[in-house]
Short mmCIF file of C-alpha atoms in Angstrom, two decimals:
data_model
loop_
_atom_site.label_atom_id
_atom_site.label_comp_id
_atom_site.label_asym_id
_atom_site.label_seq_id
_atom_site.Cartn_x
_atom_site.Cartn_y
_atom_site.Cartn_z
CA MET Z 200 -25.42 26.52 11.71
CA ASP Z 201 -21.81 25.42 11.79
CA PRO Z 202 -20.69 25.34 8.14
CA VAL Z 203 -18.22 22.51 8.69
CA LEU Z 204 -20.95 20.37 10.28
CA LEU Z 205 -23.35 21.06 7.40
CA LEU Z 206 -20.66 20.13 4.85
CA ASP Z 207 -19.87 16.97 6.85
CA VAL Z 208 -23.48 15.82 6.72
CA ILE Z 209 -23.77 16.40 2.96
CA LEU Z 210 -20.40 14.75 2.24
CA LEU Z 211 -21.23 11.67 4.34
CA LEU Z 212 -24.59 11.27 2.58
CA LEU Z 213 -22.75 11.54 -0.76
CA ALA Z 214 -20.22 8.91 0.34
CA VAL Z 215 -23.00 6.46 1.26
CA THR Z 216 -24.74 7.09 -2.08
CA THR Z 217 -21.50 6.55 -4.00
CA ALA Z 218 -20.74 3.30 -2.17
CA ILE Z 219 -24.22 1.90 -2.86
CA THR Z 220 -24.03 2.93 -6.53
CA ALA Z 221 -20.57 1.36 -6.89
CA MET Z 222 -21.98 -1.92 -5.60
CA ALA Z 223 -25.16 -1.80 -7.68
CA ILE Z 224 -23.53 -0.94 -11.03
CA ARG Z 225 -22.86 -3.89 -13.36
CA ASP Z 226 -20.07 -2.33 -15.43
CA LEU Z 227 -16.95 -3.10 -13.37
CA LEU Z 228 -14.92 -0.29 -14.97
CA GLY Z 229 -17.60 2.18 -13.89
CA SER Z 230 -17.51 0.57 -10.45
CA VAL Z 231 -13.76 1.20 -10.23
CA MET Z 232 -14.26 4.85 -11.20
CA LEU Z 233 -16.96 5.27 -8.56
CA MET Z 234 -14.57 3.79 -6.01
CA GLY Z 235 -12.07 6.48 -7.04
CA ILE Z 236 -14.74 9.12 -6.41
CA TYR Z 237 -15.47 7.45 -3.07
CA GLY Z 238 -11.80 7.70 -2.10
CA LEU Z 239 -11.68 11.40 -2.96
CA LEU Z 240 -14.91 11.98 -1.00
CA MET Z 241 -13.55 10.19 2.07
CA ALA Z 242 -10.34 12.22 1.84
CA VAL Z 243 -12.36 15.45 1.79
CA ILE Z 244 -14.36 14.21 4.79
CA TRP Z 245 -11.16 13.46 6.71
CA ALA Z 246 -9.85 16.91 5.87
CA ASP Z 247 -13.16 18.39 6.99
CA LEU Z 248 -12.65 16.62 10.34
CA PHE Z 249 -9.15 18.24 10.51
CA ALA Z 250 -7.43 14.82 10.31
CA MET Z 251 -4.70 15.90 7.91
CA ASP Z 252 -2.51 12.78 8.00
CA VAL Z 253 -5.45 10.45 7.41
CA SER Z 254 -6.61 12.69 4.60
CA PHE Z 255 -3.19 12.58 2.91
CA THR Z 256 -3.12 8.79 3.14
CA GLU Z 257 -6.68 8.39 1.90
CA ALA Z 258 -6.05 10.69 -1.07
CA SER Z 259 -2.89 8.91 -2.21
CA VAL Z 260 -3.92 5.34 -1.37
CA GLY Z 261 -7.72 5.40 -1.59
CA ALA Z 262 -8.10 7.60 -4.65
CA GLY Z 263 -4.81 6.99 -6.46
CA ALA Z 264 -3.19 3.64 -5.71
CA ALA Z 265 -6.41 1.68 -5.07
CA THR Z 266 -7.87 2.79 -8.42
CA ILE Z 267 -4.78 1.64 -10.28
CA LEU Z 268 -4.67 -1.66 -8.35
CA LEU Z 269 -8.33 -2.36 -9.11
CA LEU Z 270 -7.65 -1.56 -12.78
CA SER Z 271 -4.74 -3.99 -12.86
CA ALA Z 272 -7.09 -6.59 -11.38
CA LEU Z 273 -9.53 -5.80 -14.21
CA THR Z 274 -6.80 -6.54 -16.78
CA ARG Z 275 -6.89 -10.15 -15.48
CA THR Z 276 -10.71 -10.41 -15.48
CA GLY Z 277 -13.58 -9.15 -17.58
CA THR Z 278 -15.16 -5.75 -17.21
CA ARG Z 279 -18.72 -7.04 -16.91
CA GLU Z 280 -20.17 -8.48 -13.74
CA ARG Z 281 -22.13 -11.69 -14.15
CA THR Z 282 -25.82 -10.89 -13.94
CA GLY Z 283 -28.43 -12.82 -12.01
CA GLY Z 284 -26.34 -13.43 -8.89
CA ASP Z 285 -28.64 -14.65 -6.14
CA HIS Z 286 -28.53 -13.12 -2.69
CA HIS Z 287 -26.76 -15.10 -0.01
CA LEU Z 288 -29.19 -15.18 2.92
CA PRO Z 289 -26.90 -16.62 5.66
CA ALA Z 290 -24.33 -13.88 4.90
CA LEU Z 291 -27.03 -11.23 5.40
CA VAL Z 292 -28.00 -12.80 8.74
CA VAL Z 293 -24.35 -12.87 9.90
CA VAL Z 294 -23.83 -9.23 8.88
CA LEU Z 295 -27.02 -8.12 10.64
CA ILE Z 296 -26.08 -9.97 13.86
CA THR Z 297 -22.53 -8.56 13.83
CA GLY Z 298 -23.83 -5.05 13.17
CA SER Z 299 -26.37 -5.18 15.99
CA VAL Z 300 -23.72 -6.51 18.40
CA LEU Z 301 -21.39 -3.65 17.44
CA ILE Z 302 -24.15 -1.05 17.87
CA HIS Z 303 -25.05 -2.60 21.22
CA GLY Z 304 -21.37 -2.32 22.19
CA THR Z 305 -21.24 1.41 21.41
CA SER Z 306 -24.24 2.02 23.69
CA GLN Z 307 -22.12 0.95 26.68
CA MET Z 308 -19.29 3.34 25.96
CA PRO Z 309 -18.73 6.24 28.37
CA ALA Z 310 -20.10 9.63 27.37
CA PHE Z 311 -17.95 11.81 25.10
CA GLY Z 312 -15.37 13.68 27.20
CA ASP Z 313 -16.30 11.89 30.44
CA PRO Z 314 -13.33 12.49 32.83
CA GLN Z 315 -14.06 9.19 34.63
CA ALA Z 316 -13.82 7.14 31.43
CA PRO Z 317 -11.36 4.20 31.66
CA ALA Z 318 -9.21 5.79 28.95
CA HIS Z 319 -8.60 8.77 31.23
CA ILE Z 320 -7.97 7.01 34.56
CA HIS Z 321 -6.04 3.90 33.49
CA VAL Z 322 -2.71 4.77 31.82
CA ALA Z 323 -3.26 8.39 30.82
CA PRO Z 324 -1.99 9.83 34.16
CA HIS Z 325 1.20 7.79 33.72
CA TYR Z 326 1.73 9.15 30.21
CA LEU Z 327 1.03 12.71 31.37
CA SER Z 328 3.57 12.49 34.19
CA GLN Z 329 6.40 11.17 32.00
CA ASP Z 330 9.65 13.07 31.85
CA ILE Z 331 9.61 13.62 28.10
CA GLY Z 332 10.54 17.06 26.92
CA LYS Z 333 11.72 18.25 30.30
CA VAL Z 334 15.24 19.11 29.16
CA SER Z 335 16.69 22.06 31.02
CA GLN Z 336 18.81 24.52 29.08
CA LYS Z 337 20.74 27.60 30.07
CA SER Z 338 19.88 30.37 27.66
CA SER Z 339 22.11 33.34 26.84
CA ASP Z 340 20.52 35.61 29.46
CA GLY Z 341 21.34 33.09 32.22
CA ALA Z 342 17.78 31.98 32.88
CA THR Z 343 16.94 28.27 32.87
CA ARG Z 344 14.74 27.32 29.95
CA ARG Z 345 12.81 24.12 29.75
CA ASP Z 346 11.59 22.70 26.48
CA PHE Z 347 7.86 22.94 25.94
CA GLY Z 348 7.48 24.83 29.23
CA ASP Z 349 7.94 21.78 31.46
CA HIS Z 350 5.52 19.54 29.63
CA VAL Z 351 4.99 18.04 26.21
CA PRO Z 352 2.43 19.90 24.09
CA ASN Z 353 -0.23 17.21 24.49
CA THR Z 354 -0.82 13.62 25.53
CA VAL Z 355 -0.60 12.29 22.02
CA THR Z 356 2.90 13.70 21.67
CA ALA Z 357 3.93 12.10 24.96
CA VAL Z 358 2.66 8.69 23.87
CA LEU Z 359 4.14 9.01 20.38
CA THR Z 360 7.55 10.11 21.59
CA ALA Z 361 7.81 7.14 23.92
CA TYR Z 362 6.25 4.44 21.76
CA ARG Z 363 6.77 5.66 18.18
CA GLY Z 364 9.38 2.94 17.58
CA TYR Z 365 6.96 0.01 17.92
CA ASP Z 366 4.35 1.87 15.91
CA THR Z 367 6.69 2.49 12.99
CA MET Z 368 8.22 -1.00 13.11
CA PHE Z 369 4.90 -2.83 12.74
CA GLU Z 370 3.61 -0.32 10.20
CA THR Z 371 6.66 -1.24 8.15
CA VAL Z 372 5.93 -4.97 8.61
CA VAL Z 373 2.34 -4.48 7.42
CA ILE Z 374 3.36 -2.47 4.37
CA PHE Z 375 6.12 -4.97 3.49
CA SER Z 376 3.78 -7.97 3.65
CA ALA Z 377 1.19 -6.08 1.58
CA GLY Z 378 3.87 -5.36 -1.02
CA VAL Z 379 4.95 -9.03 -1.12
CA CYS Z 380 1.32 -10.12 -1.63
CA LEU Z 381 0.89 -7.63 -4.48
CA VAL Z 382 4.06 -8.78 -6.22
CA LEU Z 383 2.88 -12.39 -5.95
CA LEU Z 384 -0.58 -11.58 -7.29
CA LEU Z 385 0.38 -9.24 -10.13
CA ARG Z 386 3.69 -10.75 -11.32
CA PRO Z 387 3.88 -11.55 -15.02
CA ARG Z 388 3.03 -15.18 -15.67
CA SER Z 389 5.95 -17.33 -16.77
CA PRO Z 390 5.82 -18.66 -20.40
CA LEU Z 391 5.49 -22.26 -19.16
CA ARG Z 392 2.43 -21.49 -17.03
CA ARG Z 393 0.87 -19.52 -19.88
CA GLU Z 394 1.21 -22.49 -22.23
CA GLN Z 395 -0.46 -24.71 -19.66
CA ALA Z 396 -3.27 -22.20 -19.32
CA ASP Z 397 -3.75 -22.06 -23.10
CA GLU Z 398 -4.11 -25.80 -23.50
CA MET H 69 -21.03 37.27 6.85
CA ASN H 70 -17.62 36.21 5.67
CA ILE H 71 -18.17 32.57 6.64
CA ASP H 72 -21.60 32.60 5.02
CA GLY H 73 -20.01 33.53 1.70
CA HIS H 74 -17.61 30.61 2.00
CA LEU H 75 -20.45 28.28 2.87
CA ILE H 76 -22.47 29.34 -0.18
CA ALA H 77 -19.41 28.78 -2.38
CA ALA H 78 -18.89 25.33 -0.86
CA LEU H 79 -22.52 24.39 -1.41
CA LEU H 80 -22.38 25.52 -5.05
CA VAL H 81 -19.23 23.43 -5.61
CA LEU H 82 -21.00 20.51 -3.95
CA ILE H 83 -23.90 20.82 -6.38
CA GLY H 84 -21.40 20.61 -9.24
CA ALA H 85 -19.83 17.54 -7.60
CA ILE H 86 -23.24 15.86 -7.27
CA LEU H 87 -24.01 16.54 -10.94
CA SER H 88 -20.70 15.02 -12.06
CA MET H 89 -21.34 12.06 -9.76
CA ILE H 90 -24.72 11.44 -11.40
CA ARG H 91 -22.93 11.43 -14.76
CA ALA H 92 -20.34 8.96 -13.42
CA ALA H 93 -23.10 6.62 -12.25
CA ALA H 94 -25.35 6.96 -15.30
CA GLY H 95 -22.85 7.74 -18.07
CA PRO H 96 -23.49 5.42 -21.00
CA THR H 97 -19.88 5.23 -22.25
CA SER H 98 -16.60 4.88 -20.37
CA TYR H 99 -15.49 8.30 -21.60
CA ASP H 100 -18.44 9.97 -19.85
CA ARG H 101 -17.35 8.28 -16.66
CA VAL H 102 -13.66 9.19 -17.01
CA LEU H 103 -14.61 12.81 -17.62
CA ALA H 104 -17.01 12.76 -14.66
CA VAL H 105 -14.30 11.36 -12.35
CA ASN H 106 -11.88 14.04 -13.53
CA VAL H 107 -14.45 16.82 -12.96
CA PHE H 108 -15.23 15.41 -9.53
CA GLY H 109 -11.54 15.50 -8.64
CA THR H 110 -11.40 19.16 -9.61
CA LYS H 111 -14.46 19.85 -7.47
CA ALA H 112 -12.82 18.05 -4.54
CA VAL H 113 -9.73 20.26 -4.89
CA MET H 114 -11.86 23.41 -4.84
CA LEU H 115 -13.96 22.13 -1.94
CA LEU H 116 -10.80 21.47 0.07
CA ALA H 117 -9.51 24.98 -0.57
CA ILE H 118 -12.86 26.45 0.52
CA ILE H 119 -12.93 24.30 3.68
CA GLY H 120 -9.42 25.54 4.38
CA PHE H 121 -10.65 29.14 4.17
CA ILE H 122 -13.64 28.35 6.43
CA GLY H 123 -11.40 26.81 9.08
CA ASP H 124 -8.65 29.40 8.40
CA ARG H 125 -5.99 26.72 7.90
CA SER H 126 -3.35 27.03 5.22
CA GLY H 127 -2.41 23.32 5.29
CA PHE H 128 -5.45 22.53 3.19
CA LEU H 129 -3.85 24.05 0.11
CA ASP H 130 -1.02 21.46 0.24
CA ILE H 131 -3.57 18.64 0.33
CA ALA H 132 -5.47 20.27 -2.52
CA ILE H 133 -2.29 20.19 -4.65
CA LEU H 134 -1.78 16.48 -3.77
CA TYR H 135 -5.37 15.80 -4.85
CA GLY H 136 -4.72 17.42 -8.20
CA LEU H 137 -1.68 15.18 -8.77
CA VAL H 138 -3.46 11.98 -7.66
CA ASN H 139 -6.45 12.83 -9.80
CA PHE H 140 -4.23 13.24 -12.84
CA ILE H 141 -2.53 9.87 -12.28
CA ALA H 142 -5.87 8.10 -11.83
CA THR H 143 -7.26 9.69 -15.00
CA VAL H 144 -4.23 8.66 -17.04
CA ALA H 145 -4.46 5.09 -15.74
CA LEU H 146 -8.19 4.91 -16.48
CA LEU H 147 -7.78 6.22 -20.02
CA ARG H 148 -4.89 3.88 -20.71
CA PHE H 149 -6.99 0.94 -19.55
CA VAL H 150 -9.97 2.03 -21.67
CA GLU H 151 -7.74 2.37 -24.73
CA THR H 152 -5.64 -0.79 -24.54
CA LYS H 153 -7.29 -2.98 -21.84
CA ARG H 154 -3.83 -3.10 -20.26
CA LEU H 155 -1.92 -0.88 -17.88
CA THR H 156 1.67 -1.52 -18.98
#
């Protein structure tokens, strides 16, 4: 059996168990710690899937920053969850309907690796035929060299090279607005507001 | 044979991770939980290194080092919160 596959199965089962435990536990501090474990687990899973960049992000944000942010939220609230919360039935119905619609949607997707899939016949040929990386150079021995041997290493590189600018710009917008929200939520309360709260 | 040895090592580390996770879920005091989270982070670092050896990729060791650092920061923040109920 493929060892990576076996590890993936065990790690995913562990992640599900951790998530359920983190929800079920009443001590919110323990819940935060279990969420930290969950972040580390997800990062290991991403690494196991050879998604290095996602793994880096998950480790630093999911396991490190999210834990500290949840803790700073706990400094504003109590560390015990109120017991006896009743279950919200309409929410369960909505979640079940949404989930079944999503699962129904995946059943209509083309088979994995299907060459006739829309993703492969719509814009992919255009990306593959782009002129990126085809820079001719004269090397010292007089022969004409072309970067990357006349083509970019793979399709992802072609897309990224051409469209990286938009990607980065809106990533920056998202991160900036998230930072503004955090500053607004976690800023120290002014003395005036604190007096009003005490009264 | 070589890969089998790595797989056995990974499974043993996973058993240790599961045990520390049980402690984190059950642990009566906060200190049990902090210790369990720290131990789990160490297990994750080792697991990453082993997965790197299975897949024969050296980049995993860099991520393992990052995990160690993040784990340390999270542990310090948790302990500070347990001690003073504040982060600053």
